Amino acid sequence: MKSLILLICLLALTACNPKFDSNENKDQNPLENITSESLSDYVKVNVQPSEKPEKYLVYFSWPHIKDQKRLRIKRGEVLAVVNPDQTNFSQIVEHNQTLTYTFDIIDENSKLIRSFSKLVKVPLDVVINQDNHILKEDLKIVAKRFFIAD
């Protein structure tokens, strides 16, 4: 009798646990496959310093677009046209600026479906070199990175 009760409890637990129903949860993770309509909510931006002073890497990433639309990425001019299977884009930029990247969702004929923008703030690097090593007044510096050139 105890075995029967234990078996019934085990069956009840596995029936309630979604991990055990492999068919129902397949392709349900919204971060793996999304439609182009919701893409703007999923585009992430990461700004990383490069090894060189005053240079940063702006890195965008997004999930796979399941409706096979392409992305045209612009900043004034077209920087890239991205195929549906690509899920990232990066660019080296100068420090101390705020940039607007426009993402156009386009069809196979390059017809615009919709657009959205992402604002990116690139930090300031302070570089002291032989051209600007003499300060005429006291200076308070707020910077993420500080370089003293040879």
Tab-separated table of C-alpha atoms in Angstrom:
chain	number	residue	atom	x	y	z
A	1	MET	CA	0.000	0.000	0.000
A	2	LYS	CA	2.832	2.413	0.846
A	3	SER	CA	4.390	1.703	-2.558
A	4	LEU	CA	1.139	2.530	-4.324
A	5	ILE	CA	0.778	5.834	-2.448
A	6	LEU	CA	4.417	6.687	-3.190
A	7	LEU	CA	3.911	5.906	-6.887
A	8	ILE	CA	0.771	8.075	-7.064
A	9	CYS	CA	2.620	10.980	-5.364
A	10	LEU	CA	5.539	10.633	-7.769
A	11	LEU	CA	3.222	10.634	-10.793
A	12	ALA	CA	1.371	13.672	-9.454
A	13	LEU	CA	4.625	15.569	-8.928
A	14	THR	CA	5.950	14.819	-12.403
A	15	ALA	CA	2.629	15.802	-13.971
A	16	CYS	CA	2.770	19.189	-12.236
A	17	ASN	CA	6.423	19.844	-13.051
A	18	PRO	CA	6.841	21.511	-16.485
A	19	LYS	CA	10.391	20.136	-16.823
A	20	PHE	CA	8.995	16.686	-17.511
A	21	ASP	CA	6.747	17.792	-20.397
A	22	SER	CA	9.347	18.212	-23.124
A	23	ASN	CA	6.922	18.868	-26.004
A	24	GLU	CA	4.985	21.691	-24.395
A	25	ASN	CA	8.004	23.888	-23.598
A	26	LYS	CA	9.924	23.483	-26.856
A	27	ASP	CA	10.773	26.780	-28.622
A	28	GLN	CA	9.046	28.782	-25.898
A	29	ASN	CA	12.094	30.719	-24.699
A	30	PRO	CA	11.478	34.273	-25.980
A	31	LEU	CA	15.184	35.071	-25.823
A	32	GLU	CA	16.065	32.407	-28.383
A	33	ASN	CA	13.553	33.249	-31.127
A	34	ILE	CA	11.652	36.496	-31.406
A	35	THR	CA	9.727	38.293	-34.117
A	36	SER	CA	10.997	41.488	-35.657
A	37	GLU	CA	8.018	43.341	-34.132
A	38	SER	CA	9.397	42.874	-30.613
A	39	LEU	CA	13.083	43.242	-31.495
A	40	SER	CA	13.473	46.743	-30.032
A	41	ASP	CA	12.744	45.346	-26.564
A	42	TYR	CA	15.533	42.781	-26.843
A	43	VAL	CA	18.438	44.721	-28.364
A	44	LYS	CA	21.122	45.094	-25.690
A	45	VAL	CA	24.063	47.490	-25.855
A	46	ASN	CA	27.400	47.168	-24.111
A	47	VAL	CA	30.152	49.808	-24.227
A	48	GLN	CA	33.620	48.448	-23.487
A	49	PRO	CA	36.957	50.293	-23.405
A	50	SER	CA	39.479	49.301	-26.048
A	51	GLU	CA	43.168	48.955	-25.294
A	52	LYS	CA	43.840	52.355	-26.864
A	53	PRO	CA	43.036	55.637	-25.131
A	54	GLU	CA	39.947	57.504	-26.330
A	55	LYS	CA	38.564	54.427	-28.144
A	56	TYR	CA	35.619	52.253	-27.128
A	57	LEU	CA	33.815	49.237	-28.550
A	58	VAL	CA	30.045	49.579	-28.850
A	59	TYR	CA	28.579	46.075	-28.962
A	60	PHE	CA	24.913	45.331	-29.740
A	61	SER	CA	23.335	41.901	-29.327
A	62	TRP	CA	19.848	40.468	-29.818
A	63	PRO	CA	18.098	37.080	-30.087
A	64	HIS	CA	17.569	35.225	-33.354
A	65	ILE	CA	14.805	36.808	-35.476
A	66	LYS	CA	12.460	33.983	-36.438
A	67	ASP	CA	10.486	35.826	-39.162
A	68	GLN	CA	13.628	36.208	-41.326
A	69	LYS	CA	13.689	40.020	-41.503
A	70	ARG	CA	17.014	41.811	-41.924
A	71	LEU	CA	18.388	44.758	-39.949
A	72	ARG	CA	19.925	47.872	-41.418
A	73	ILE	CA	22.025	49.609	-38.760
A	74	LYS	CA	22.687	53.306	-39.243
A	75	ARG	CA	24.432	56.164	-37.527
A	76	GLY	CA	23.945	58.932	-40.048
A	77	GLU	CA	25.059	56.560	-42.805
A	78	VAL	CA	24.441	52.836	-43.168
A	79	LEU	CA	26.956	50.900	-41.071
A	80	ALA	CA	25.732	47.371	-41.826
A	81	VAL	CA	22.901	45.285	-43.201
A	82	VAL	CA	22.538	42.245	-40.988
A	83	ASN	CA	21.053	38.925	-42.069
A	84	PRO	CA	18.435	37.223	-39.864
A	85	ASP	CA	20.860	34.615	-38.542
A	86	GLN	CA	23.316	37.234	-37.206
A	87	THR	CA	22.706	38.259	-33.602
A	88	ASN	CA	25.280	40.996	-32.951
A	89	PHE	CA	27.047	44.054	-34.313
A	90	SER	CA	29.993	46.054	-33.004
A	91	GLN	CA	31.832	49.253	-33.852
A	92	ILE	CA	34.901	51.091	-32.519
A	93	VAL	CA	34.053	54.710	-31.646
A	94	GLU	CA	35.691	57.783	-30.145
A	95	HIS	CA	35.270	58.584	-26.458
A	96	ASN	CA	33.145	61.334	-24.883
A	97	GLN	CA	30.086	61.341	-27.086
A	98	THR	CA	26.463	60.351	-27.172
A	99	LEU	CA	25.531	58.379	-30.279
A	100	THR	CA	22.182	57.446	-31.790
A	101	TYR	CA	22.030	54.143	-33.632
A	102	THR	CA	18.977	53.522	-35.808
A	103	PHE	CA	17.839	49.972	-36.500
A	104	ASP	CA	15.665	49.564	-39.600
A	105	ILE	CA	13.797	46.293	-39.932
A	106	ILE	CA	13.666	45.539	-43.656
A	107	ASP	CA	12.239	42.765	-45.809
A	108	GLU	CA	14.013	40.748	-48.515
A	109	ASN	CA	13.506	43.660	-50.997
A	110	SER	CA	15.026	46.182	-48.542
A	111	LYS	CA	11.598	47.743	-47.957
A	112	LEU	CA	11.396	49.466	-44.570
A	113	ILE	CA	8.986	47.769	-42.170
A	114	ARG	CA	9.751	49.745	-39.014
A	115	SER	CA	12.569	51.562	-37.209
A	116	PHE	CA	13.747	52.102	-33.668
A	117	SER	CA	16.745	53.849	-32.116
A	118	LYS	CA	19.182	53.207	-29.306
A	119	LEU	CA	21.047	56.009	-27.543
A	120	VAL	CA	24.620	55.157	-26.505
A	121	LYS	CA	26.744	57.237	-24.119
A	122	VAL	CA	30.480	56.720	-24.575
A	123	PRO	CA	32.582	57.681	-21.515
A	124	LEU	CA	35.316	60.301	-21.399
A	125	ASP	CA	38.986	59.293	-21.276
A	126	VAL	CA	41.482	61.819	-19.948
A	127	VAL	CA	44.846	61.685	-21.698
A	128	ILE	CA	47.773	63.798	-20.558
A	129	ASN	CA	50.542	64.071	-23.148
A	130	GLN	CA	53.269	66.521	-24.095
A	131	ASP	CA	50.784	68.810	-25.879
A	132	ASN	CA	48.509	69.344	-22.877
A	133	HIS	CA	50.654	68.640	-19.820
A	134	ILE	CA	50.636	72.194	-18.423
A	135	LEU	CA	47.429	73.166	-16.674
A	136	LYS	CA	46.606	76.864	-16.296
A	137	GLU	CA	44.268	76.357	-13.355
A	138	ASP	CA	43.179	73.719	-10.862
A	139	LEU	CA	41.354	70.920	-12.550
A	140	LYS	CA	38.928	68.398	-11.157
A	141	ILE	CA	38.806	65.319	-13.388
A	142	VAL	CA	35.944	62.858	-13.479
A	143	ALA	CA	36.766	60.027	-15.852
A	144	LYS	CA	36.438	56.271	-16.198
A	145	ARG	CA	39.980	55.998	-17.578
A	146	PHE	CA	43.059	58.213	-17.183
A	147	PHE	CA	46.201	57.940	-19.351
A	148	ILE	CA	49.574	59.623	-19.080
A	149	ALA	CA	51.368	59.315	-22.399
A	150	ASP	CA	55.152	58.969	-22.731
